[in-house]
Short mmCIF file of C-alpha atoms in Angstrom, two decimals:
data_model
loop_
_atom_site.label_atom_id
_atom_site.label_comp_id
_atom_site.label_asym_id
_atom_site.label_seq_id
_atom_site.Cartn_x
_atom_site.Cartn_y
_atom_site.Cartn_z
CA MET A 1 22.76 60.69 -26.10
CA TYR A 2 25.63 58.14 -26.89
CA ILE A 3 25.23 58.64 -30.76
CA LEU A 4 25.53 62.33 -30.30
CA ALA A 5 28.65 62.12 -28.22
CA LEU A 6 29.90 59.75 -31.09
CA VAL A 7 29.28 62.26 -33.66
CA VAL A 8 30.59 65.15 -31.52
CA VAL A 9 34.08 63.38 -30.93
CA PHE A 10 34.19 62.46 -34.59
CA PHE A 11 33.75 66.11 -35.76
CA MET A 12 36.37 67.06 -33.11
CA THR A 13 38.88 64.96 -34.66
CA ILE A 14 38.43 65.99 -37.85
CA PHE A 15 38.62 69.46 -36.74
CA ILE A 16 41.88 68.92 -35.19
CA GLU A 17 43.47 67.49 -37.99
CA PHE A 18 42.14 70.68 -40.01
CA LEU A 19 43.99 72.84 -37.47
CA SER A 20 46.95 70.90 -37.47
CA ASP A 21 47.54 71.38 -41.33
CA SER A 22 46.29 74.47 -42.08
CA ASN A 23 48.12 77.65 -42.36
CA TYR A 24 45.98 80.71 -41.64
CA VAL A 25 48.70 83.67 -41.36
CA ASN A 26 49.16 85.24 -44.67
CA LYS A 27 52.43 86.90 -43.49
CA SER A 28 52.49 89.50 -46.09
CA ASN A 29 49.29 91.31 -44.93
CA VAL A 30 49.60 91.03 -41.29
CA ASP A 31 52.12 92.51 -38.97
CA LEU A 32 54.69 90.10 -36.78
CA LEU A 33 52.65 90.76 -33.31
CA THR A 34 49.23 89.95 -34.89
CA SER A 35 50.59 86.96 -36.54
CA ARG A 36 52.40 85.28 -33.75
CA THR A 37 49.36 85.85 -31.95
CA SER A 38 47.07 84.36 -34.15
CA GLN A 39 49.39 81.22 -34.37
CA THR A 40 49.67 81.15 -30.50
CA THR A 41 45.66 81.12 -30.51
CA LEU A 42 45.09 78.57 -32.77
CA TYR A 43 48.04 76.42 -31.34
CA GLY A 44 46.48 76.59 -27.92
CA LEU A 45 43.02 75.70 -29.54
CA ARG A 46 44.26 72.60 -31.22
CA ILE A 47 46.41 71.36 -27.92
CA GLY A 48 43.48 71.83 -25.95
CA LEU A 49 40.89 70.05 -28.03
CA THR A 50 43.47 67.29 -28.57
CA TYR A 51 43.96 66.82 -24.85
CA VAL A 52 39.92 66.65 -24.53
CA VAL A 53 39.95 63.82 -27.17
CA MET A 54 42.47 61.89 -24.88
CA LEU A 55 40.51 62.35 -22.10
CA VAL A 56 37.50 60.94 -23.86
CA VAL A 57 39.81 58.20 -25.30
CA ILE A 58 40.49 57.25 -21.77
CA SER A 59 37.11 56.32 -20.89
CA PHE A 60 37.88 53.04 -22.13
CA ASN A 61 34.94 53.12 -24.34
CA GLY A 62 35.54 50.74 -27.57
CA GLY A 63 33.01 52.86 -29.62
CA VAL A 64 34.69 56.44 -28.89
CA PHE A 65 38.06 54.73 -29.43
CA LEU A 66 36.89 53.49 -32.91
CA VAL A 67 35.06 56.94 -33.65
CA VAL A 68 38.23 58.87 -32.74
CA ILE A 69 40.58 56.53 -35.03
CA VAL A 70 38.25 57.05 -37.93
CA GLY A 71 37.87 60.67 -37.38
CA HIS A 72 41.78 61.08 -37.16
CA SER A 73 42.05 59.19 -39.95
CA LEU A 74 39.80 60.64 -42.26
CA GLY A 75 40.81 64.31 -41.01
CA PHE A 76 44.46 63.25 -42.04
CA LEU A 77 43.01 61.90 -45.53
CA PHE A 78 41.18 65.19 -46.40
CA PHE A 79 43.49 67.78 -44.73
CA GLY A 80 46.97 66.12 -44.41
CA SER A 81 47.62 64.00 -47.49
CA ARG A 82 48.33 65.19 -50.82
CA ILE A 83 45.25 63.56 -52.53
CA PHE A 84 43.04 66.33 -52.41
CA LYS A 85 45.54 69.09 -52.71
CA LYS A 86 45.88 70.79 -55.81
CA SER A 87 49.63 71.95 -55.16
CA SER A 88 52.47 70.04 -53.55
CA SER A 89 53.73 71.70 -50.50
CA GLY A 90 57.17 70.70 -50.92
CA LYS A 91 56.73 67.57 -48.10
CA ASN A 92 58.58 64.68 -48.87
CA LEU A 93 56.58 62.46 -46.42
CA ASN A 94 52.68 61.82 -46.11
CA LEU A 95 52.99 61.66 -42.61
CA PRO A 96 53.27 64.60 -39.93
CA PRO A 97 56.63 65.62 -39.02
CA MET A 98 58.09 63.85 -35.82
CA SER A 99 60.49 65.88 -33.48
CA CYS A 100 62.26 62.70 -32.35
CA SER A 101 65.89 63.01 -32.95
CA CYS A 102 65.99 59.15 -33.94
CA LEU A 103 63.91 59.93 -36.77
CA LYS A 104 66.25 62.52 -38.19
CA ALA A 105 69.16 60.07 -37.52
CA ARG A 106 67.37 57.50 -39.65
CA LEU A 107 66.68 60.00 -42.46
CA VAL A 108 70.52 61.10 -42.35
CA ILE A 109 71.64 57.51 -42.66
CA ARG A 110 69.14 56.89 -45.56
CA GLY A 111 70.54 60.16 -47.25
CA ASP A 112 66.92 61.87 -47.18
CA ILE A 113 68.49 64.89 -45.38
#
């Protein structure tokens, strides 16, 4: 059962990274209400799964912690980085955007913005 739990947590973290980077809604074919409803539903699913993984990690089990880190890392490698993407998405950074104002200040100082 422990190994099954590790496998489930591993694939859950990869799925979270998939949801974090994917754009599911084609805005040309769908009306605004359907588009926003589906985006909200997917956001709620992603946040809910993230909180479940957080609760799993605070069980203070070392194996689970390592599986979560490896799952998020591999998920980012496959879905978040530009290694496996055929076209560039126009992003300058390989890391997910941070909403911290101090990051924006650093980018302004460096001249990136």
